[in-house]
mmCIF file of C-alpha atoms in Angstrom:
data_model
loop_
_atom_site.group_PDB
_atom_site.id
_atom_site.type_symbol
_atom_site.label_atom_id
_atom_site.label_comp_id
_atom_site.label_asym_id
_atom_site.label_seq_id
_atom_site.Cartn_x
_atom_site.Cartn_y
_atom_site.Cartn_z
ATOM 1 C CA MET A 1 -41.381 26.284 -20.477
ATOM 2 C CA ILE A 2 -44.631 27.257 -22.129
ATOM 3 C CA ALA A 3 -44.457 24.282 -24.515
ATOM 4 C CA ASP A 4 -44.288 22.008 -21.467
ATOM 5 C CA GLY A 5 -47.288 23.636 -19.813
ATOM 6 C CA VAL A 6 -45.280 25.690 -17.297
ATOM 7 C CA THR A 7 -46.477 29.261 -16.845
ATOM 8 C CA PRO A 8 -43.498 31.612 -16.608
ATOM 9 C CA VAL A 9 -43.564 33.993 -13.671
ATOM 10 C CA GLY A 10 -41.429 37.121 -13.570
ATOM 11 C CA CYS A 11 -39.569 36.408 -16.791
ATOM 12 C CA ASP A 12 -39.968 36.381 -20.539
ATOM 13 C CA PRO A 13 -38.219 33.191 -21.692
ATOM 14 C CA THR A 14 -36.942 33.115 -25.235
ATOM 15 C CA PRO A 15 -34.800 30.557 -27.007
ATOM 16 C CA PRO A 16 -31.083 31.341 -26.851
ATOM 17 C CA ALA A 17 -29.430 32.909 -29.887
ATOM 18 C CA PHE A 18 -26.768 30.262 -30.420
ATOM 19 C CA ASP A 19 -25.226 32.210 -33.295
ATOM 20 C CA HIS A 20 -24.559 35.069 -30.883
ATOM 21 C CA SER A 21 -23.201 32.649 -28.275
ATOM 22 C CA ALA A 22 -20.788 31.149 -30.802
ATOM 23 C CA ALA A 23 -19.685 34.626 -31.902
ATOM 24 C CA SER A 24 -19.054 35.645 -28.288
ATOM 25 C CA PHE A 25 -16.702 32.662 -27.921
ATOM 26 C CA GLY A 26 -15.096 33.327 -31.301
ATOM 27 C CA ILE A 27 -16.043 29.918 -32.678
ATOM 28 C CA ALA A 28 -17.583 28.804 -35.968
ATOM 29 C CA TYR A 29 -21.356 28.313 -36.090
ATOM 30 C CA GLU A 30 -23.734 26.546 -38.462
ATOM 31 C CA ARG A 31 -27.468 25.865 -38.279
ATOM 32 C CA CYS A 32 -29.447 23.254 -40.186
ATOM 33 C CA ASP A 33 -32.553 21.112 -40.102
ATOM 34 C CA ALA A 34 -32.416 17.552 -38.774
ATOM 35 C CA LYS A 35 -32.180 16.035 -42.258
ATOM 36 C CA PRO A 36 -29.073 13.834 -42.532
ATOM 37 C CA GLU A 37 -27.885 15.486 -45.745
ATOM 38 C CA GLN A 38 -28.155 18.954 -44.179
ATOM 39 C CA VAL A 39 -26.301 17.855 -41.042
ATOM 40 C CA ALA A 40 -23.551 16.294 -43.171
ATOM 41 C CA ALA A 41 -23.204 19.465 -45.264
ATOM 42 C CA ALA A 42 -23.085 21.676 -42.156
ATOM 43 C CA LEU A 43 -20.420 19.461 -40.596
ATOM 44 C CA GLN A 44 -18.364 19.734 -43.783
ATOM 45 C CA ARG A 45 -18.513 23.544 -43.577
ATOM 46 C CA LEU A 46 -17.324 23.633 -39.953
ATOM 47 C CA PRO A 47 -13.599 23.608 -39.235
ATOM 48 C CA ALA A 48 -12.155 20.321 -38.019
ATOM 49 C CA ASN A 49 -9.236 21.878 -36.147
ATOM 50 C CA GLY A 50 -10.994 23.609 -33.269
ATOM 51 C CA PRO A 51 -14.242 24.183 -31.413
ATOM 52 C CA SER A 52 -17.426 24.934 -33.294
ATOM 53 C CA MET A 53 -21.164 24.937 -32.686
ATOM 54 C CA LEU A 54 -23.814 23.187 -34.776
ATOM 55 C CA GLU A 55 -27.461 24.003 -34.050
ATOM 56 C CA ILE A 56 -29.833 21.364 -35.397
ATOM 57 C CA SER A 57 -33.461 22.455 -35.617
ATOM 58 C CA ILE A 58 -35.996 19.716 -34.949
ATOM 59 C CA PRO A 59 -39.772 20.030 -35.274
ATOM 60 C CA SER A 60 -41.758 20.507 -32.089
ATOM 61 C CA THR A 61 -43.728 17.510 -30.936
ATOM 62 C CA PRO A 62 -46.972 17.803 -29.006
ATOM 63 C CA LYS A 63 -46.882 16.922 -25.332
ATOM 64 C CA ARG A 64 -48.383 13.522 -24.614
#
């Protein structure tokens, strides 16, 4: 919200903890940067036989 110029009222927004979300569902979790080699490596570490969560961190871009 703040990054988009919206002033929060009555709350304290924080990014979700996707690792905790994945753990609560009992699924595998990996996090990496948006570099193709890191994404490929993270995908290799995740199981192919069930649900999983991959969080890809991208750099913030300024609002235009």
